[in-house]
mmCIF file of C-alpha atoms in Angstrom:
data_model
loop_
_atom_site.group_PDB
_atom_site.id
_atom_site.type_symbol
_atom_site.label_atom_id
_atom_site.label_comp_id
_atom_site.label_asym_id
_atom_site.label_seq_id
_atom_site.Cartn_x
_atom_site.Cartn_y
_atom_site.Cartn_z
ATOM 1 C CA UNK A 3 -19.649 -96.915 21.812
ATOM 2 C CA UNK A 4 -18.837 -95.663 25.242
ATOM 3 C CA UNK A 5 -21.217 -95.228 28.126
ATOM 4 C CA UNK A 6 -20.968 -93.895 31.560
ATOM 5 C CA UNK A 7 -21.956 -96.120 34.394
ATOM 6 C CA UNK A 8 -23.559 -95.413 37.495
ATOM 7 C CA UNK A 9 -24.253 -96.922 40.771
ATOM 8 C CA UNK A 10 -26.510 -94.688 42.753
ATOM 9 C CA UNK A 11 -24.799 -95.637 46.005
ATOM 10 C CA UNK A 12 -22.051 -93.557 45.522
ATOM 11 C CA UNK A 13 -23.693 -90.499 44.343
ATOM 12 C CA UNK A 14 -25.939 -87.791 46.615
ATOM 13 C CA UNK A 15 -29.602 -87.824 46.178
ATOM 14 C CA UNK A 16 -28.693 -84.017 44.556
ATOM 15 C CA UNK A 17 -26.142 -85.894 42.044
ATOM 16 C CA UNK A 18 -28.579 -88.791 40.723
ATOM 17 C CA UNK A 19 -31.822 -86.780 40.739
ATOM 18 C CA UNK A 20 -30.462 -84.901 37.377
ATOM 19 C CA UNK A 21 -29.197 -88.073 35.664
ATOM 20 C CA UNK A 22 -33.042 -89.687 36.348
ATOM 21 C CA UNK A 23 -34.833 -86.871 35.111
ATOM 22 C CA UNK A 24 -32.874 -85.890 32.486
ATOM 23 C CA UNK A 25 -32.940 -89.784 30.939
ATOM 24 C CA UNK A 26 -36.534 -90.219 31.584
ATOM 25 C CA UNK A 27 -38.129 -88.034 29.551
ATOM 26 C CA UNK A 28 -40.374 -86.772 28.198
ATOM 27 C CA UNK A 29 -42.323 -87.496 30.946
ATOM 28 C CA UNK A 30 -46.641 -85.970 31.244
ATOM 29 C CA UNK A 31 -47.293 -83.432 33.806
ATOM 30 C CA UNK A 32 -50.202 -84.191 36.530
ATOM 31 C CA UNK A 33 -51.409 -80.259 37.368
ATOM 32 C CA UNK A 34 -53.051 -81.613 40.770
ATOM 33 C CA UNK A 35 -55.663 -79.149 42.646
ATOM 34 C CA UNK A 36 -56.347 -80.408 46.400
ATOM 35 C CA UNK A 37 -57.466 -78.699 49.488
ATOM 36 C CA UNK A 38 -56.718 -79.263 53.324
ATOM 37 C CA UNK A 39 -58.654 -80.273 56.209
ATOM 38 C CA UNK A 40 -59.494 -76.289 56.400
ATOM 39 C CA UNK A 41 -60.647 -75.936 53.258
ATOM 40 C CA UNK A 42 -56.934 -74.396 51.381
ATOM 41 C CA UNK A 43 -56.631 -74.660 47.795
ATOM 42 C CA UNK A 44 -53.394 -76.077 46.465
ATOM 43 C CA UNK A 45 -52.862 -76.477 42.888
ATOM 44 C CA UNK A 46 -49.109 -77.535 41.810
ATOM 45 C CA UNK A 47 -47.470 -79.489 39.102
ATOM 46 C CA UNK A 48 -45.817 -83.168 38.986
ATOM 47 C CA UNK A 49 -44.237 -84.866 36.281
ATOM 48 C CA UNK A 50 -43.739 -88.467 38.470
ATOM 49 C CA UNK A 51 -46.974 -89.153 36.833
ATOM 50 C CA UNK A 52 -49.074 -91.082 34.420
ATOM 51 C CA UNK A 53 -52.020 -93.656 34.044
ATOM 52 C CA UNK A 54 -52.216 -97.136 35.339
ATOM 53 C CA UNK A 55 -55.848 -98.645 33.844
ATOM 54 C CA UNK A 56 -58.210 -97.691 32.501
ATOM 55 C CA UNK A 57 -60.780 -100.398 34.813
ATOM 56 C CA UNK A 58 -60.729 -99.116 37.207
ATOM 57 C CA UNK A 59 -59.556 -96.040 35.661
ATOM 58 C CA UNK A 60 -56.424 -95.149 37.584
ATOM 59 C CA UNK A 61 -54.013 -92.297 37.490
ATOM 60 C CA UNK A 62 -50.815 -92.090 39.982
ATOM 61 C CA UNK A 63 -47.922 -89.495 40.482
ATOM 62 C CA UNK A 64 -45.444 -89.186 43.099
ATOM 63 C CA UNK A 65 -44.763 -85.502 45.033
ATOM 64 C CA UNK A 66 -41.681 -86.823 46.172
ATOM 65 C CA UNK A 67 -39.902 -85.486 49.114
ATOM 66 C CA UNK A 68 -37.346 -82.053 48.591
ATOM 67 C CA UNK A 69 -33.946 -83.666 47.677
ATOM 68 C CA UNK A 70 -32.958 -80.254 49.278
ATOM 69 C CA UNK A 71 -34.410 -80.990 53.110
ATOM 70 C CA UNK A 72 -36.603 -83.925 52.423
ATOM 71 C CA UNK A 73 -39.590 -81.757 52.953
ATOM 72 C CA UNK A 74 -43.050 -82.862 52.196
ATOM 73 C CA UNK A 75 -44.942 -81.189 49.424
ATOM 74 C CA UNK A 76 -48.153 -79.365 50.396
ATOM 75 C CA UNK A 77 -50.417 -81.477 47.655
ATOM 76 C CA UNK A 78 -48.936 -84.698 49.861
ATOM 77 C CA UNK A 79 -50.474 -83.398 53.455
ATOM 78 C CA UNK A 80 -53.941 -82.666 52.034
ATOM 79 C CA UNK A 81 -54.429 -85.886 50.360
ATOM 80 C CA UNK A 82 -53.845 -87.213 53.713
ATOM 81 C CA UNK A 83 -56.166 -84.937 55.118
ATOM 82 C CA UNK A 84 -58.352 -85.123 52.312
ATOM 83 C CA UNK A 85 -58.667 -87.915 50.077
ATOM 84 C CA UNK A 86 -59.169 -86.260 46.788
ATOM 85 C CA UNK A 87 -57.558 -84.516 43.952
ATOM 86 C CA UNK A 88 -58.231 -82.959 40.392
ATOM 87 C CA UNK A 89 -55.513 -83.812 37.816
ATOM 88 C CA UNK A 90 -54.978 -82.050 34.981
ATOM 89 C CA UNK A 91 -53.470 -82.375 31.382
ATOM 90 C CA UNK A 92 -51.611 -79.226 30.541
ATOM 91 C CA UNK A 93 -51.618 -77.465 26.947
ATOM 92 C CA UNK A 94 -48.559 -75.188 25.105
ATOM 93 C CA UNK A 95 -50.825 -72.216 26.279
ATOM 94 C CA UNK A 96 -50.642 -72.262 30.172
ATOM 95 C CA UNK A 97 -46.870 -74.141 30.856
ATOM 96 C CA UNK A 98 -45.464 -70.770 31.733
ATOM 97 C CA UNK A 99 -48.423 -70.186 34.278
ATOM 98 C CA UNK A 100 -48.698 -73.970 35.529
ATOM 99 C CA UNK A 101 -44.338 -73.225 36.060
ATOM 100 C CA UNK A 102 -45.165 -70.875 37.949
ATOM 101 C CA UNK A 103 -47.314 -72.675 40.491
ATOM 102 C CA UNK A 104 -44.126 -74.478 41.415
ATOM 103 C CA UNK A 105 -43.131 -71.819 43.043
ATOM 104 C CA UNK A 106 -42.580 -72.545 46.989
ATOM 105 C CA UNK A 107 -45.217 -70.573 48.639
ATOM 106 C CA UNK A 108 -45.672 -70.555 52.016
ATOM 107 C CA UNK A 109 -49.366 -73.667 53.178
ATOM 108 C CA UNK A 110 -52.392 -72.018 52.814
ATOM 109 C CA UNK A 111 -51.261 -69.840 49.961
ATOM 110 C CA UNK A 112 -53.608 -70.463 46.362
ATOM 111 C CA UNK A 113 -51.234 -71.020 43.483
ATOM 112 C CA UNK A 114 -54.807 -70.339 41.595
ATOM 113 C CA UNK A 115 -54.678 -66.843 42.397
ATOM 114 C CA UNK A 116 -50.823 -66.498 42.497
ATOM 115 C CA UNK A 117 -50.658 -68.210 38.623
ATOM 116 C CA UNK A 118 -53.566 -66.311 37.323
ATOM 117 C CA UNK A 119 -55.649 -69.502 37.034
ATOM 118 C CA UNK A 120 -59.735 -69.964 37.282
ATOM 119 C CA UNK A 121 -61.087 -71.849 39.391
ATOM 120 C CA UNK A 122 -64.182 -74.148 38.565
ATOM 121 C CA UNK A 123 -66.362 -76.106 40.777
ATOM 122 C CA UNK A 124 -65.452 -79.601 40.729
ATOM 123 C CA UNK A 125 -69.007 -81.947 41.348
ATOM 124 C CA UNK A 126 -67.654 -85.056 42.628
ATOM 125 C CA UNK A 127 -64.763 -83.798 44.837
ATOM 126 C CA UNK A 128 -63.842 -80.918 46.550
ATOM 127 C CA UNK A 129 -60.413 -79.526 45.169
ATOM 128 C CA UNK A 130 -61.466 -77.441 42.168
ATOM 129 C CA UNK A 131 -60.828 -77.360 39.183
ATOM 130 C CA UNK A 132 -58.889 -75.128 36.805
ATOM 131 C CA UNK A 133 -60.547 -73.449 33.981
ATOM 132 C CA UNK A 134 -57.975 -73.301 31.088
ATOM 133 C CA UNK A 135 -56.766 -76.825 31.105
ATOM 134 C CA UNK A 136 -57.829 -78.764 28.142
ATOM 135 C CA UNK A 137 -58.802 -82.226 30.323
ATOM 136 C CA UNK A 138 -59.010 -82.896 34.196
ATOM 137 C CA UNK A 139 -59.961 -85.947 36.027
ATOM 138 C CA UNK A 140 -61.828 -85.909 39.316
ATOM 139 C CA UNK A 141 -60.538 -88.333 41.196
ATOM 140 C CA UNK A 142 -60.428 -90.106 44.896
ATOM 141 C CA UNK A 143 -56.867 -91.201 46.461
ATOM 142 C CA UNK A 144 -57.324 -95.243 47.290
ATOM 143 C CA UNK A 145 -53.637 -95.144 48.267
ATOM 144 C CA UNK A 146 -50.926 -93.165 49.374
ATOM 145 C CA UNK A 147 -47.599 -95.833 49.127
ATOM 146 C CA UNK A 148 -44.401 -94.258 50.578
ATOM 147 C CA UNK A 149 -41.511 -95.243 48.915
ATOM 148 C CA UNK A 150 -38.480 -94.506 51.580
ATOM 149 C CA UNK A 151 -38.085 -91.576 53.875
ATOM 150 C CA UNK A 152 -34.926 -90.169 52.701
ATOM 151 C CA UNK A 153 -34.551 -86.920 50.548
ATOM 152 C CA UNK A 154 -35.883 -87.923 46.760
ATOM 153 C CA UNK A 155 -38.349 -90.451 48.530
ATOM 154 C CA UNK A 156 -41.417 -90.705 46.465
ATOM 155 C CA UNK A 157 -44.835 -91.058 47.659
ATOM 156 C CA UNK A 158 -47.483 -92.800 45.143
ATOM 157 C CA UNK A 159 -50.544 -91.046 45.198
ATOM 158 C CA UNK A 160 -53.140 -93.681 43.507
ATOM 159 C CA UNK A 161 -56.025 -92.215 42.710
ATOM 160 C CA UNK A 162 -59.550 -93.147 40.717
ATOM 161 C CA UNK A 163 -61.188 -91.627 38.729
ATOM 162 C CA UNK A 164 -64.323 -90.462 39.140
ATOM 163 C CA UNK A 165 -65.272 -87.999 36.576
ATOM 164 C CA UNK A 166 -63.445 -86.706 33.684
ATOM 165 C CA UNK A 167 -63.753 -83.452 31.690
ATOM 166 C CA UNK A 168 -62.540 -82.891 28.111
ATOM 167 C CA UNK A 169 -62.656 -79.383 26.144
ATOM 168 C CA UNK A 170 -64.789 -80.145 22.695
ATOM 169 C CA UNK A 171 -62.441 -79.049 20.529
ATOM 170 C CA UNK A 172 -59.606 -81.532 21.499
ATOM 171 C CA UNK A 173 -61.705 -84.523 21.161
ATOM 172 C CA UNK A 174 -62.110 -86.189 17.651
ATOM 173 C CA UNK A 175 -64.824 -85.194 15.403
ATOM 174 C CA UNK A 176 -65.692 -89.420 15.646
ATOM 175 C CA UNK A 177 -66.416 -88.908 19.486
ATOM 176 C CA UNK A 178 -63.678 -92.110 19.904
ATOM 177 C CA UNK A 179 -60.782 -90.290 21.685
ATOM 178 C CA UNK A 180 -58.552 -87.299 22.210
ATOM 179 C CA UNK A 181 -56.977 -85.495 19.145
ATOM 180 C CA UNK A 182 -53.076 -84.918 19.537
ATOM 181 C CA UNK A 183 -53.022 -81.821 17.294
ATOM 182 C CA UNK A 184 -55.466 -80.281 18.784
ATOM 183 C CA UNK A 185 -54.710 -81.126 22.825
ATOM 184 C CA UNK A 186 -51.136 -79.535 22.269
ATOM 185 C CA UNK A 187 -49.945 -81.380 25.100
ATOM 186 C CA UNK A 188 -46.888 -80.430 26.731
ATOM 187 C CA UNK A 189 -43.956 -82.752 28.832
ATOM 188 C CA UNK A 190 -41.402 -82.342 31.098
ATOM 189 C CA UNK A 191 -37.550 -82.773 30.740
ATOM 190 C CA UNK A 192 -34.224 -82.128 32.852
ATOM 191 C CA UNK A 193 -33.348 -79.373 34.233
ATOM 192 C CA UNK A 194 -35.738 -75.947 32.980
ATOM 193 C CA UNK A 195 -36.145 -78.276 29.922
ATOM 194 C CA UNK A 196 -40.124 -79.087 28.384
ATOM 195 C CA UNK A 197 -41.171 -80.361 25.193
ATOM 196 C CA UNK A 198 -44.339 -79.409 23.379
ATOM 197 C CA UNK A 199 -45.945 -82.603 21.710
ATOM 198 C CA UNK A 200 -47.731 -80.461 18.454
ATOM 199 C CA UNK A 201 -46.608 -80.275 14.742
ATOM 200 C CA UNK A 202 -43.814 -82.057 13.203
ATOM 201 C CA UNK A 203 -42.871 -83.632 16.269
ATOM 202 C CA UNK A 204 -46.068 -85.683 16.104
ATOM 203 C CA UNK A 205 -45.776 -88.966 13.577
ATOM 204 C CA UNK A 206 -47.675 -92.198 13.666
ATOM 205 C CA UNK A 207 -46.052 -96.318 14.395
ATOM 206 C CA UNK A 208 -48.655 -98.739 13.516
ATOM 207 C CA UNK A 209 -49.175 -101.196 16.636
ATOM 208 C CA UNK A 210 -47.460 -104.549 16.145
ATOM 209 C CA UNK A 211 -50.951 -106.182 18.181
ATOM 210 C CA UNK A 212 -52.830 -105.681 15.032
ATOM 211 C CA UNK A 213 -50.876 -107.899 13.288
ATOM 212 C CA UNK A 214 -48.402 -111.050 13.520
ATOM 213 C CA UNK A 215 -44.831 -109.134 12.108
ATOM 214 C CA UNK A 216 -42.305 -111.381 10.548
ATOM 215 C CA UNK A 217 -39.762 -110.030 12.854
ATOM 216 C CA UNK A 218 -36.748 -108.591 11.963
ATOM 217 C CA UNK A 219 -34.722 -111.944 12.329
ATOM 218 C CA UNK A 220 -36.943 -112.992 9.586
ATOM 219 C CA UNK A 221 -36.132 -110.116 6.870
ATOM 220 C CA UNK A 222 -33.877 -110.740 4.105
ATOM 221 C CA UNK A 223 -30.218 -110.682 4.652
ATOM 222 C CA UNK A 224 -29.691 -108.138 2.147
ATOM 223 C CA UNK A 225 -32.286 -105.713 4.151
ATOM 224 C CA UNK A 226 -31.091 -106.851 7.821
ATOM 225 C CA UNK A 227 -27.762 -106.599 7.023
ATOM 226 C CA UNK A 228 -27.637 -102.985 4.752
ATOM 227 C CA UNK A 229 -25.432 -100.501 5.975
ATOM 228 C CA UNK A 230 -28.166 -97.723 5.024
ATOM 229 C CA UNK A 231 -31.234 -98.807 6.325
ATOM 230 C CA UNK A 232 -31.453 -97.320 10.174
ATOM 231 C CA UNK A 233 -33.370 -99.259 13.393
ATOM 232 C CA UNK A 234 -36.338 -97.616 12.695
ATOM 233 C CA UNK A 235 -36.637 -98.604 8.832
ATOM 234 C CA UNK A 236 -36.525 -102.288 9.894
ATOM 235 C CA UNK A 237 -38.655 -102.498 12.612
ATOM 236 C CA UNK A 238 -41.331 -100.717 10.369
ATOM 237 C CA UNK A 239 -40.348 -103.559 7.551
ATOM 238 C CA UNK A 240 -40.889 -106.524 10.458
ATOM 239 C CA UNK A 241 -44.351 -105.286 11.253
ATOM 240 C CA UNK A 242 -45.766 -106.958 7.992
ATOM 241 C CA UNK A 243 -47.649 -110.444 7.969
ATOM 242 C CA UNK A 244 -45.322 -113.085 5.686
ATOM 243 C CA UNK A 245 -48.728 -113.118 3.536
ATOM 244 C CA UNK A 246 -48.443 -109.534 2.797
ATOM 245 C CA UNK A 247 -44.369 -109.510 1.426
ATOM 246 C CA UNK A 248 -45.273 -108.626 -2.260
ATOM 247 C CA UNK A 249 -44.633 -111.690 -4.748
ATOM 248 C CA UNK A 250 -41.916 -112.045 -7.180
ATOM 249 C CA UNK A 251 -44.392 -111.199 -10.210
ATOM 250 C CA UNK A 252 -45.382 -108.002 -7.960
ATOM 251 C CA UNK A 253 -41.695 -107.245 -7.522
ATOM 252 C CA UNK A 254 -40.779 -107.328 -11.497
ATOM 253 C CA UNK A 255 -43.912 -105.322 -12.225
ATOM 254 C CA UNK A 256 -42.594 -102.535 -10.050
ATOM 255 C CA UNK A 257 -39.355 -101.861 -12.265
ATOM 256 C CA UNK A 258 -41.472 -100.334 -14.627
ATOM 257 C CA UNK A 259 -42.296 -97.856 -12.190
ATOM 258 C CA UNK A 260 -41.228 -94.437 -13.505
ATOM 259 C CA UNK A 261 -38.981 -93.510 -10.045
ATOM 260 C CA UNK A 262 -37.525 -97.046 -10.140
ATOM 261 C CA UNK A 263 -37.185 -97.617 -13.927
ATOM 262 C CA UNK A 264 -35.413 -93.610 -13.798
ATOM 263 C CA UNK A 265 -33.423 -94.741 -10.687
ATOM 264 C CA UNK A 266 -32.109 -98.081 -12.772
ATOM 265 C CA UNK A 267 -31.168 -95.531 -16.323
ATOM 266 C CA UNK A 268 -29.274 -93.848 -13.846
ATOM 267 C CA UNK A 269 -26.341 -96.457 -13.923
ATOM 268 C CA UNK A 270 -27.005 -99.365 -16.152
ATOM 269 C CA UNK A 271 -23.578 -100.698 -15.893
ATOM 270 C CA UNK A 272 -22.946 -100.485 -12.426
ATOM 271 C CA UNK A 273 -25.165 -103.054 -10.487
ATOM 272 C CA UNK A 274 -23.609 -102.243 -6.550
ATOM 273 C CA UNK A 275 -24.462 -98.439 -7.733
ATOM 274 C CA UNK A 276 -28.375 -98.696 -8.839
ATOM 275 C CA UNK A 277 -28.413 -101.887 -5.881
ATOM 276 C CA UNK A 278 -27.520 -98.970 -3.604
ATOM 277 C CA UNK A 279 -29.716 -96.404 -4.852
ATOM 278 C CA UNK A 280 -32.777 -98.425 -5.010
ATOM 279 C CA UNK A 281 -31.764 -98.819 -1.313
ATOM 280 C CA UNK A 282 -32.138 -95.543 -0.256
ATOM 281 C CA UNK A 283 -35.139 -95.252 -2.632
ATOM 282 C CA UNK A 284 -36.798 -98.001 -0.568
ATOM 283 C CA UNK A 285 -35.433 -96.086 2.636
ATOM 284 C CA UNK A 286 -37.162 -92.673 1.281
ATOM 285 C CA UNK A 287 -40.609 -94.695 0.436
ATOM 286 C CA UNK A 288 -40.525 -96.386 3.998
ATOM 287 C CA UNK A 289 -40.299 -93.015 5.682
ATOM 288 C CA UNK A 290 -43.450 -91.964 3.302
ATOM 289 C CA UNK A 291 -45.522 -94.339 5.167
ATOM 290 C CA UNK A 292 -45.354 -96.433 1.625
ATOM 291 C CA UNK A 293 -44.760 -99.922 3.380
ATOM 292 C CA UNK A 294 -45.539 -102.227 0.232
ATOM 293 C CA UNK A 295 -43.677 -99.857 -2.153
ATOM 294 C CA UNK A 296 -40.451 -99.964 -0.187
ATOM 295 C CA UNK A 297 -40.427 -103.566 0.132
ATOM 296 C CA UNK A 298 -40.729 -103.891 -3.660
ATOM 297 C CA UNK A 299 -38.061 -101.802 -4.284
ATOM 298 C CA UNK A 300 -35.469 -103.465 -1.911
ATOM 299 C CA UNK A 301 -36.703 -106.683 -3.255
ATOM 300 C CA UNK A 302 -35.904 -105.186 -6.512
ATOM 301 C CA UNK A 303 -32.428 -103.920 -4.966
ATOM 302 C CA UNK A 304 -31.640 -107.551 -4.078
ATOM 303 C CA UNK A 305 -32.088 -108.948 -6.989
ATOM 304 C CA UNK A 306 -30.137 -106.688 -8.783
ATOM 305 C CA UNK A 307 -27.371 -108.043 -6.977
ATOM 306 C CA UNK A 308 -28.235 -111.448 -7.210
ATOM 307 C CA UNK A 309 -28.815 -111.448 -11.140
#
């Protein structure tokens, strides 16, 4: 496996900046409303972004400076002049019009009005707020932490948040959180590139802090060592306590499963060939969420082999 290397010395700010975006990705959008000392609404979009605690509850992104002139972004001189900002979460059903917000317009110019977007009274901070987004948190800057003055620079904007604002239907019937279907959340790439978090694209890891996995030094040979089963299929196999790894008794019951016992009739006189079809049985189990089930049936694979 070949790679290409890079040391950003030797590259223009103009050069690197599509390598970093392009590999760090999919990164969340922060739609940020703020106003200036006058009173000018800004609203624009940032994808240097995401949250940092949750107590205090902290959110950060980074307008960082124009790799083309080293500008400074508008949203940058009003949190300086004043200390507050709305962030939002952006849905599928406003990217176009939150892209278009990007656009350079001249200060003083409301990319509310220019994007098509409503504006809604914020009550803890002055930048409004914007009507069709499906969450936004009112927040005060603490800290504005420049990172270099050269072009690409970025400037952390740490902010608090002070109030938060979540469209009913995208919370969970329980009241416990935010659902993922129904938010529709969308994230930036490289280049004109986005990806929409919704529908297939969505799938579930169980956290290894809920319990102690074996580990994946700690699997069976056989399993560790297959040629079929990917990355993914073994860390999914590690995340099991030792106490949970079926018994032998469980794993002899399980030939008289119909799928195994059919997968076995298949080729009774070729051991490698039903070793490596109870394989990718286990493999197509695994990927059906059916943790206990595919272990059984590579158990079953190995001792195939073995007998």
């Amino acid at each position: 496996m070949s790679f290409r290397t890079i040391d950003p010395t030797q590259l223009t700010p103009a050069e690197l900046h599509p390598f970093m975006v392009g590999a760090i990705a999919p990164r969340p959008v922060a739609f940020a409303s703020t106003v200036s000392a006058d009173g000018s609404v800004n609203l624009s979009p940032y994808s240097f972004f995401n949250c940092f605690g949750s107590n205090p509850p902290i959110l950060v992104f980074s307008p960082a400076n124009r790799v083309r002139d080293n500008s400074q972004k508008h949203t940058l001189q009003n949190v300086r002049e004043v200390a507050e900002v709305v962030i939002h979460v952006c849905d599928y059903a406003m990217v176009e019009q939150m892209s278009l917000s990007s656009t350079e317009y001249g200060k003083g110019v409301n990319e509310f009005v220019k994007a098509g977007f409503t504006e809604l009274p914020s009550q803890k901070v002055r930048p409004p707020r914007v009507a069709e987004a499906p969450a936004a948190f009112e927040c005060v800057v603490e800290q504005v932490i420049e990172l270099g003055q050269n072009n690409g620079a970025g400037n952390l904007i740490i902010c608090r948040v002070v109030l938060a604002h979540f469209r009913e239907d995208i919370v969970l019937p329980s009241g416990s959180g935010i659902d993922p279907f129904k938010l529709d959340a969308i994230a930036r790439l490289g280049g004109d590139w986005y990806c929409r978090a919704s529908g297939s694209s969505l799938f579930e890891v169980p956290k290894p802090n809920r319990n102690l996995g074996i580990g994946i030094d700690q699997l069976p040979e056989f399993i560790r060592t297959s040629e079929v089963l990917t990355g993914n299929n073994l860390g999914r196999l590690a995340n099991i306590e030792v106490q949970s790894i079926p018994t032998s008794e469980e794993v002899a019951a399980f030939r008289h499963e119909p799928l195994v016992g059919y997968t076995l009739s298949q080729h009774p006189a070729d051991p490698t060939r039903q070793r490596h079809e109870l394989v990718l049985l286990g493999q197509k189990l695994l990927e059906e969420g059916r943790l206990l089930d595919a272990w059984k049936t590579l158990l079953l694979a190995e001792s195939v082999v073995s007998g």
